[in-house]
Structure formats: C-alpha cells, structure tokens
C-alpha cells in the first residue's frame, strides 16, 4: 500500500454541509503538526515570492517564479495569477524550494490581452473551476507521458473560458475568466461564508447539484483551512452555472465509493518539477494527480472522468497566442 492509498483508506468522512447547489463532505484525519511551507497567497502577501513573465517578450505557457524566503512555497493546481501580460492559471501543484528560481507551467485564461498592466503577477482569491481542471489534468498527464513536459491544451482552456463567458452572459473586453468571477462575486462570497473548515479537516469531496465534481486533500488541516475559500469559489462557480441540472444526490456511501475508486486508480510517478514526486492517477471513472513530498501527500485532487470529456480541439502542446 502506498501513501496515497493509505490516505484514501484511512481518512474519515464527516457530516455533509450544504449550501445552495453545493454539498461538501469533510474529510478528516487527526494531524497536530503545522505546515512547514507558505501557501502562494501567504508568500506573495509578504513579498517572499515573485512571479513574472519569463522575459520582456513573455511566453504564454510558462512564468518565472522566484522564492525569496527560507521556506518552501506551495503553488496549487488551478490557482489564478493576474497581471503582467495576461492572466494565467497553474497547470499543476508545485512545492517550490526555499531560495529557488523556477520556470512554472501555466495556461492563459485571458485570451484578448498580450500587454503589460503590471510587471509582477498578483495571486487571485480563486482557483480554476473543476470541469476545467479535470480536462487540464488529463492533458497535462498526456503531456508528461508523451513528452516529459507539463503542457495543457491551451485551445481547450480558451474555449472553456468562452463557454463560461457565454453561460453567464458576461461581457469581457479581453475574454478574461476573471470577469465571470467578478460578475458572480456576491453569490460566490455567500458560498465562501457558508463553508467553514472543522477540526481535523484536511480535505473535502465536493458535490454540485447532486453530482460528485471533485476531491481535494491536503497534508495539514491548517493548509486546507487557508485554501477552502478558493475551493468554495471554484466549485461554487459550477453550482451557479445556469445550465446545471439537479441529480438525485450523493450519500456518504457514494462518497466512500468514490474514495475507493480513486485508491484503485493506476498510479504513475514522475520526478516533480521541484520538490517531491508527481503522481498521475488514471482509471475509467476518475482522473487525478498528486504531489508527494517529505514522506507525505502534500496535495491530491481527483475528478470523475465524465466531467473531463471534451471535443477534440488544438493539440495539447499548442501555445499560440490565438489573437
């Protein structure tokens, strides 16, 4: 049994919490230790980490990250960075070592801008929504297997942003996903306020309108508590999507079955971009990824494969600007 399987088989499922179209099943494990790293938001708010374009001209699928602190910094899959030449999202979870410069793989979520509005990026209070992350996870996994790289399908990401702009009847001068979050900010803040981390909570299974949409597990309760507002906005956007229909619902037994399925997935390991090991999970019913470092599962995310399906678009290595 590996660390991922042990975690999935020993985590306890708590009493579900529901607000609006979303239900959260808390995932609990008694851990008293505190994180030995900063989150991305903590590090950037203290000016301990800088993220910029890789050069004055920029390059869509990668950015330069500089960790100036004495601690590692956790960058979470799907976190959004705003500013510089265009807004981006992180392609995977990365633990950046102390005092390290690192090029990080990203995807663009603002197709209509390619000019500076700031030199450095700022971190947003949200993460990419789970349907987009599921598709991105699938393509990054393919990229790793085929080429040893960590590219997403940029064309598909842009198409996904366009779909959300249309679904929410949102006008955006630069085709930015940020404008969708801005338009729905009041409702999303209600989701943030409705879900609070409880004692020993290291993760959650998120259900949207009666359908499982994703699993998020972190290594420390403190880390999950800090990231829960981002997850609530991410999954909350799915709950607010006008086209969503209500399913019959998910029971605790269903939640347990999903964890069991994730544990049964094929797990392939790759050297992580920075600290640890990158684990890719594939199964007919689920797709996911995990970062394992310092003899623990730092972050595990998994999604039903049915929300990762997409129409064929650009190749996943396509990094053209597109405008």
PDB file of C-alpha atoms in Angstrom, residues 44-233:
ATOM      1  CA  UNK A  44       3.075  36.796  -2.137  1.00  0.00           C
ATOM      2  CA  UNK A  45       1.355  38.895   0.530  1.00  0.00           C
ATOM      3  CA  UNK A  46       4.664  39.029   2.427  1.00  0.00           C
ATOM      4  CA  UNK A  47       6.687  39.751  -0.741  1.00  0.00           C
ATOM      5  CA  UNK A  48       8.525  36.469  -0.221  1.00  0.00           C
ATOM      6  CA  UNK A  49       7.724  35.146  -3.681  1.00  0.00           C
ATOM      7  CA  UNK A  50       7.729  36.955  -7.027  1.00  0.00           C
ATOM      8  CA  UNK A  51       6.148  35.720 -10.254  1.00  0.00           C
ATOM      9  CA  UNK A  52       6.835  37.460 -13.570  1.00  0.00           C
ATOM     10  CA  UNK A  53       6.914  36.747 -17.279  1.00  0.00           C
ATOM     11  CA  UNK A  54       9.970  34.657 -18.220  1.00  0.00           C
ATOM     12  CA  UNK A  55      11.296  37.559 -20.331  1.00  0.00           C
ATOM     13  CA  UNK A  56      10.249  41.012 -21.501  1.00  0.00           C
ATOM     14  CA  UNK A  57       8.569  39.404 -24.504  1.00  0.00           C
ATOM     15  CA  UNK A  58       6.878  36.720 -22.440  1.00  0.00           C
ATOM     16  CA  UNK A  59       5.931  33.140 -23.291  1.00  0.00           C
ATOM     17  CA  UNK A  60       2.316  32.043 -22.830  1.00  0.00           C
ATOM     18  CA  UNK A  61       2.827  28.573 -21.266  1.00  0.00           C
ATOM     19  CA  UNK A  62       5.406  29.433 -18.604  1.00  0.00           C
ATOM     20  CA  UNK A  63       6.269  32.035 -15.979  1.00  0.00           C
ATOM     21  CA  UNK A  64       9.265  32.724 -13.757  1.00  0.00           C
ATOM     22  CA  UNK A  65       8.789  32.089 -10.046  1.00  0.00           C
ATOM     23  CA  UNK A  66      11.338  33.372  -7.518  1.00  0.00           C
ATOM     24  CA  UNK A  67      11.088  32.107  -3.945  1.00  0.00           C
ATOM     25  CA  UNK A  68      12.980  34.583  -1.762  1.00  0.00           C
ATOM     26  CA  UNK A  69      12.011  33.003   1.555  1.00  0.00           C
ATOM     27  CA  UNK A  70      13.648  30.481   3.883  1.00  0.00           C
ATOM     28  CA  UNK A  71      10.696  28.118   3.448  1.00  0.00           C
ATOM     29  CA  UNK A  72       9.178  26.192   0.574  1.00  0.00           C
ATOM     30  CA  UNK A  73       6.082  27.688  -1.070  1.00  0.00           C
ATOM     31  CA  UNK A  74       3.059  25.627  -2.135  1.00  0.00           C
ATOM     32  CA  UNK A  75       1.584  26.567  -5.521  1.00  0.00           C
ATOM     33  CA  UNK A  76      -1.745  24.803  -6.026  1.00  0.00           C
ATOM     34  CA  UNK A  77      -3.064  23.387  -9.278  1.00  0.00           C
ATOM     35  CA  UNK A  78      -5.523  25.860 -10.804  1.00  0.00           C
ATOM     36  CA  UNK A  79      -4.653  28.905  -8.689  1.00  0.00           C
ATOM     37  CA  UNK A  80      -5.009  32.056 -10.787  1.00  0.00           C
ATOM     38  CA  UNK A  81      -2.309  34.680 -11.265  1.00  0.00           C
ATOM     39  CA  UNK A  82      -3.427  38.095 -12.514  1.00  0.00           C
ATOM     40  CA  UNK A  83      -1.446  40.877 -14.160  1.00  0.00           C
ATOM     41  CA  UNK A  84       1.700  41.078 -16.309  1.00  0.00           C
ATOM     42  CA  UNK A  85       0.865  40.399 -19.996  1.00  0.00           C
ATOM     43  CA  UNK A  86      -2.194  38.187 -19.380  1.00  0.00           C
ATOM     44  CA  UNK A  87      -3.821  36.231 -16.551  1.00  0.00           C
ATOM     45  CA  UNK A  88      -2.729  32.609 -16.087  1.00  0.00           C
ATOM     46  CA  UNK A  89      -3.617  29.516 -14.059  1.00  0.00           C
ATOM     47  CA  UNK A  90      -1.175  26.956 -12.662  1.00  0.00           C
ATOM     48  CA  UNK A  91      -1.057  23.665 -14.557  1.00  0.00           C
ATOM     49  CA  UNK A  92      -0.243  21.543 -11.512  1.00  0.00           C
ATOM     50  CA  UNK A  93       0.669  21.664  -7.836  1.00  0.00           C
ATOM     51  CA  UNK A  94       4.304  22.593  -7.153  1.00  0.00           C
ATOM     52  CA  UNK A  95       6.333  22.851  -3.934  1.00  0.00           C
ATOM     53  CA  UNK A  96       8.989  25.466  -4.688  1.00  0.00           C
ATOM     54  CA  UNK A  97      12.113  25.088  -2.506  1.00  0.00           C
ATOM     55  CA  UNK A  98      13.485  27.972  -0.460  1.00  0.00           C
ATOM     56  CA  UNK A  99      15.671  30.468  -2.333  1.00  0.00           C
ATOM     57  CA  UNK A 100      14.898  28.965  -5.733  1.00  0.00           C
ATOM     58  CA  UNK A 101      14.159  30.406  -9.171  1.00  0.00           C
ATOM     59  CA  UNK A 102      11.888  28.136 -11.203  1.00  0.00           C
ATOM     60  CA  UNK A 103      10.031  28.278 -14.504  1.00  0.00           C
ATOM     61  CA  UNK A 104       6.469  27.108 -13.863  1.00  0.00           C
ATOM     62  CA  UNK A 105       3.940  25.732 -16.404  1.00  0.00           C
ATOM     63  CA  UNK A 106       0.732  27.716 -16.775  1.00  0.00           C
ATOM     64  CA  UNK A 107      -2.259  28.237 -19.056  1.00  0.00           C
ATOM     65  CA  UNK A 108      -3.768  31.532 -20.185  1.00  0.00           C
ATOM     66  CA  UNK A 109      -7.305  32.484 -19.106  1.00  0.00           C
ATOM     67  CA  UNK A 110      -7.333  35.925 -20.760  1.00  0.00           C
ATOM     68  CA  UNK A 111      -7.014  35.436 -24.488  1.00  0.00           C
ATOM     69  CA  UNK A 112      -7.626  39.037 -25.563  1.00  0.00           C
ATOM     70  CA  UNK A 113      -4.695  40.729 -23.816  1.00  0.00           C
ATOM     71  CA  UNK A 114      -0.972  40.500 -24.530  1.00  0.00           C
ATOM     72  CA  UNK A 115       0.450  43.647 -22.979  1.00  0.00           C
ATOM     73  CA  UNK A 116       1.659  44.580 -19.530  1.00  0.00           C
ATOM     74  CA  UNK A 117      -0.664  46.040 -16.925  1.00  0.00           C
ATOM     75  CA  UNK A 118       1.883  45.265 -14.182  1.00  0.00           C
ATOM     76  CA  UNK A 119       5.404  43.881 -14.045  1.00  0.00           C
ATOM     77  CA  UNK A 120       4.679  41.260 -11.392  1.00  0.00           C
ATOM     78  CA  UNK A 121       1.701  38.981 -11.023  1.00  0.00           C
ATOM     79  CA  UNK A 122      -0.674  39.051  -8.070  1.00  0.00           C
ATOM     80  CA  UNK A 123      -2.493  35.987  -6.772  1.00  0.00           C
ATOM     81  CA  UNK A 124      -6.293  35.863  -7.078  1.00  0.00           C
ATOM     82  CA  UNK A 125      -8.670  34.653  -4.365  1.00  0.00           C
ATOM     83  CA  UNK A 126      -9.870  31.743  -6.502  1.00  0.00           C
ATOM     84  CA  UNK A 127      -8.843  28.631  -8.389  1.00  0.00           C
ATOM     85  CA  UNK A 128      -9.883  27.363 -11.813  1.00  0.00           C
ATOM     86  CA  UNK A 129     -13.252  25.598 -11.790  1.00  0.00           C
ATOM     87  CA  UNK A 130     -13.244  21.762 -11.535  1.00  0.00           C
ATOM     88  CA  UNK A 131     -14.505  20.893 -15.029  1.00  0.00           C
ATOM     89  CA  UNK A 132     -11.643  22.925 -16.472  1.00  0.00           C
ATOM     90  CA  UNK A 133      -9.154  21.444 -14.016  1.00  0.00           C
ATOM     91  CA  UNK A 134     -10.296  17.909 -14.863  1.00  0.00           C
ATOM     92  CA  UNK A 135      -9.706  18.500 -18.578  1.00  0.00           C
ATOM     93  CA  UNK A 136      -6.403  20.218 -17.858  1.00  0.00           C
ATOM     94  CA  UNK A 137      -5.283  17.336 -15.635  1.00  0.00           C
ATOM     95  CA  UNK A 138      -5.980  14.884 -18.439  1.00  0.00           C
ATOM     96  CA  UNK A 139      -3.882  16.848 -20.930  1.00  0.00           C
ATOM     97  CA  UNK A 140      -1.010  17.536 -18.526  1.00  0.00           C
ATOM     98  CA  UNK A 141      -0.882  13.798 -17.802  1.00  0.00           C
ATOM     99  CA  UNK A 142      -0.732  13.063 -21.540  1.00  0.00           C
ATOM    100  CA  UNK A 143       1.990  15.694 -21.927  1.00  0.00           C
ATOM    101  CA  UNK A 144       4.062  14.101 -19.162  1.00  0.00           C
ATOM    102  CA  UNK A 145       3.716  10.621 -20.621  1.00  0.00           C
ATOM    103  CA  UNK A 146       4.433  11.582 -24.222  1.00  0.00           C
ATOM    104  CA  UNK A 147       6.982  14.358 -23.959  1.00  0.00           C
ATOM    105  CA  UNK A 148       8.033  14.707 -20.339  1.00  0.00           C
ATOM    106  CA  UNK A 149       6.515  18.200 -20.280  1.00  0.00           C
ATOM    107  CA  UNK A 150       3.576  19.679 -18.383  1.00  0.00           C
ATOM    108  CA  UNK A 151       1.569  21.459 -21.066  1.00  0.00           C
ATOM    109  CA  UNK A 152      -2.197  21.787 -21.046  1.00  0.00           C
ATOM    110  CA  UNK A 153      -4.372  22.153 -24.155  1.00  0.00           C
ATOM    111  CA  UNK A 154      -4.377  25.953 -24.438  1.00  0.00           C
ATOM    112  CA  UNK A 155      -7.013  25.984 -27.159  1.00  0.00           C
ATOM    113  CA  UNK A 156      -9.336  23.967 -24.956  1.00  0.00           C
ATOM    114  CA  UNK A 157      -8.755  26.281 -21.995  1.00  0.00           C
ATOM    115  CA  UNK A 158      -9.686  29.309 -24.120  1.00  0.00           C
ATOM    116  CA  UNK A 159     -12.782  27.514 -25.430  1.00  0.00           C
ATOM    117  CA  UNK A 160     -13.733  26.724 -21.843  1.00  0.00           C
ATOM    118  CA  UNK A 161     -13.357  30.379 -20.838  1.00  0.00           C
ATOM    119  CA  UNK A 162     -15.514  31.414 -23.816  1.00  0.00           C
ATOM    120  CA  UNK A 163     -18.162  28.898 -22.756  1.00  0.00           C
ATOM    121  CA  UNK A 164     -18.309  30.380 -19.261  1.00  0.00           C
ATOM    122  CA  UNK A 165     -18.468  33.944 -20.559  1.00  0.00           C
ATOM    123  CA  UNK A 166     -21.431  32.909 -22.674  1.00  0.00           C
ATOM    124  CA  UNK A 167     -23.131  30.834 -19.961  1.00  0.00           C
ATOM    125  CA  UNK A 168     -23.043  33.746 -17.514  1.00  0.00           C
ATOM    126  CA  UNK A 169     -23.853  36.365 -20.188  1.00  0.00           C
ATOM    127  CA  UNK A 170     -20.651  38.127 -19.205  1.00  0.00           C
ATOM    128  CA  UNK A 171     -19.043  40.784 -21.393  1.00  0.00           C
ATOM    129  CA  UNK A 172     -15.250  40.902 -21.237  1.00  0.00           C
ATOM    130  CA  UNK A 173     -13.037  43.193 -23.298  1.00  0.00           C
ATOM    131  CA  UNK A 174     -10.136  40.734 -23.026  1.00  0.00           C
ATOM    132  CA  UNK A 175     -12.028  37.407 -22.844  1.00  0.00           C
ATOM    133  CA  UNK A 176     -10.931  37.031 -19.217  1.00  0.00           C
ATOM    134  CA  UNK A 177     -12.329  34.394 -16.888  1.00  0.00           C
ATOM    135  CA  UNK A 178     -11.724  36.915 -14.103  1.00  0.00           C
ATOM    136  CA  UNK A 179     -14.733  38.876 -15.369  1.00  0.00           C
ATOM    137  CA  UNK A 180     -17.003  35.865 -14.780  1.00  0.00           C
ATOM    138  CA  UNK A 181     -15.783  35.628 -11.191  1.00  0.00           C
ATOM    139  CA  UNK A 182     -16.261  39.373 -10.773  1.00  0.00           C
ATOM    140  CA  UNK A 183     -19.840  39.207 -12.064  1.00  0.00           C
ATOM    141  CA  UNK A 184     -20.686  36.342  -9.701  1.00  0.00           C
ATOM    142  CA  UNK A 185     -18.604  37.600  -6.760  1.00  0.00           C
ATOM    143  CA  UNK A 186     -21.546  38.329  -4.444  1.00  0.00           C
ATOM    144  CA  UNK A 187     -23.014  34.852  -4.864  1.00  0.00           C
ATOM    145  CA  UNK A 188     -19.593  33.196  -4.636  1.00  0.00           C
ATOM    146  CA  UNK A 189     -18.845  35.056  -1.404  1.00  0.00           C
ATOM    147  CA  UNK A 190     -22.027  33.536   0.017  1.00  0.00           C
ATOM    148  CA  UNK A 191     -20.624  30.090  -0.772  1.00  0.00           C
ATOM    149  CA  UNK A 192     -17.350  31.051   0.898  1.00  0.00           C
ATOM    150  CA  UNK A 193     -19.194  32.146   4.027  1.00  0.00           C
ATOM    151  CA  UNK A 194     -21.335  29.015   4.126  1.00  0.00           C
ATOM    152  CA  UNK A 195     -18.487  26.501   4.277  1.00  0.00           C
ATOM    153  CA  UNK A 196     -16.072  26.612   7.191  1.00  0.00           C
ATOM    154  CA  UNK A 197     -13.337  24.072   7.890  1.00  0.00           C
ATOM    155  CA  UNK A 198     -13.873  21.957  11.004  1.00  0.00           C
ATOM    156  CA  UNK A 199     -11.392  20.322  13.393  1.00  0.00           C
ATOM    157  CA  UNK A 200      -9.022  17.821  11.761  1.00  0.00           C
ATOM    158  CA  UNK A 201     -10.340  18.586   8.263  1.00  0.00           C
ATOM    159  CA  UNK A 202      -7.667  18.021   5.613  1.00  0.00           C
ATOM    160  CA  UNK A 203      -9.932  17.935   2.577  1.00  0.00           C
ATOM    161  CA  UNK A 204     -13.374  17.632   1.074  1.00  0.00           C
ATOM    162  CA  UNK A 205     -15.426  15.857  -1.531  1.00  0.00           C
ATOM    163  CA  UNK A 206     -17.392  18.464  -3.480  1.00  0.00           C
ATOM    164  CA  UNK A 207     -20.856  17.684  -4.859  1.00  0.00           C
ATOM    165  CA  UNK A 208     -22.615  20.059  -7.259  1.00  0.00           C
ATOM    166  CA  UNK A 209     -26.355  19.641  -7.810  1.00  0.00           C
ATOM    167  CA  UNK A 210     -26.237  16.024  -6.697  1.00  0.00           C
ATOM    168  CA  UNK A 211     -23.154  15.011  -8.723  1.00  0.00           C
ATOM    169  CA  UNK A 212     -19.603  14.473  -7.451  1.00  0.00           C
ATOM    170  CA  UNK A 213     -17.348  17.075  -9.052  1.00  0.00           C
ATOM    171  CA  UNK A 214     -14.055  16.670  -7.257  1.00  0.00           C
ATOM    172  CA  UNK A 215     -11.887  15.616  -4.359  1.00  0.00           C
ATOM    173  CA  UNK A 216      -9.278  17.820  -2.683  1.00  0.00           C
ATOM    174  CA  UNK A 217      -6.922  16.526   0.029  1.00  0.00           C
ATOM    175  CA  UNK A 218      -4.065  18.454   1.654  1.00  0.00           C
ATOM    176  CA  UNK A 219      -1.402  17.406   4.129  1.00  0.00           C
ATOM    177  CA  UNK A 220      -2.387  19.687   7.017  1.00  0.00           C
ATOM    178  CA  UNK A 221      -5.721  20.954   8.398  1.00  0.00           C
ATOM    179  CA  UNK A 222      -4.231  24.466   8.538  1.00  0.00           C
ATOM    180  CA  UNK A 223      -3.445  24.366   4.824  1.00  0.00           C
ATOM    181  CA  UNK A 224      -6.900  23.150   3.875  1.00  0.00           C
ATOM    182  CA  UNK A 225      -8.493  25.852   6.015  1.00  0.00           C
ATOM    183  CA  UNK A 226      -6.495  28.534   4.215  1.00  0.00           C
ATOM    184  CA  UNK A 227      -7.392  27.150   0.767  1.00  0.00           C
ATOM    185  CA  UNK A 228     -11.066  26.342   1.391  1.00  0.00           C
ATOM    186  CA  UNK A 229     -12.289  29.817   0.275  1.00  0.00           C
ATOM    187  CA  UNK A 230     -10.552  29.293  -3.093  1.00  0.00           C
ATOM    188  CA  UNK A 231     -12.104  25.845  -3.425  1.00  0.00           C
ATOM    189  CA  UNK A 232     -15.525  27.239  -2.473  1.00  0.00           C
ATOM    190  CA  UNK A 233     -15.329  29.839  -5.251  1.00  0.00           C
TER     191      UNK A 233
END
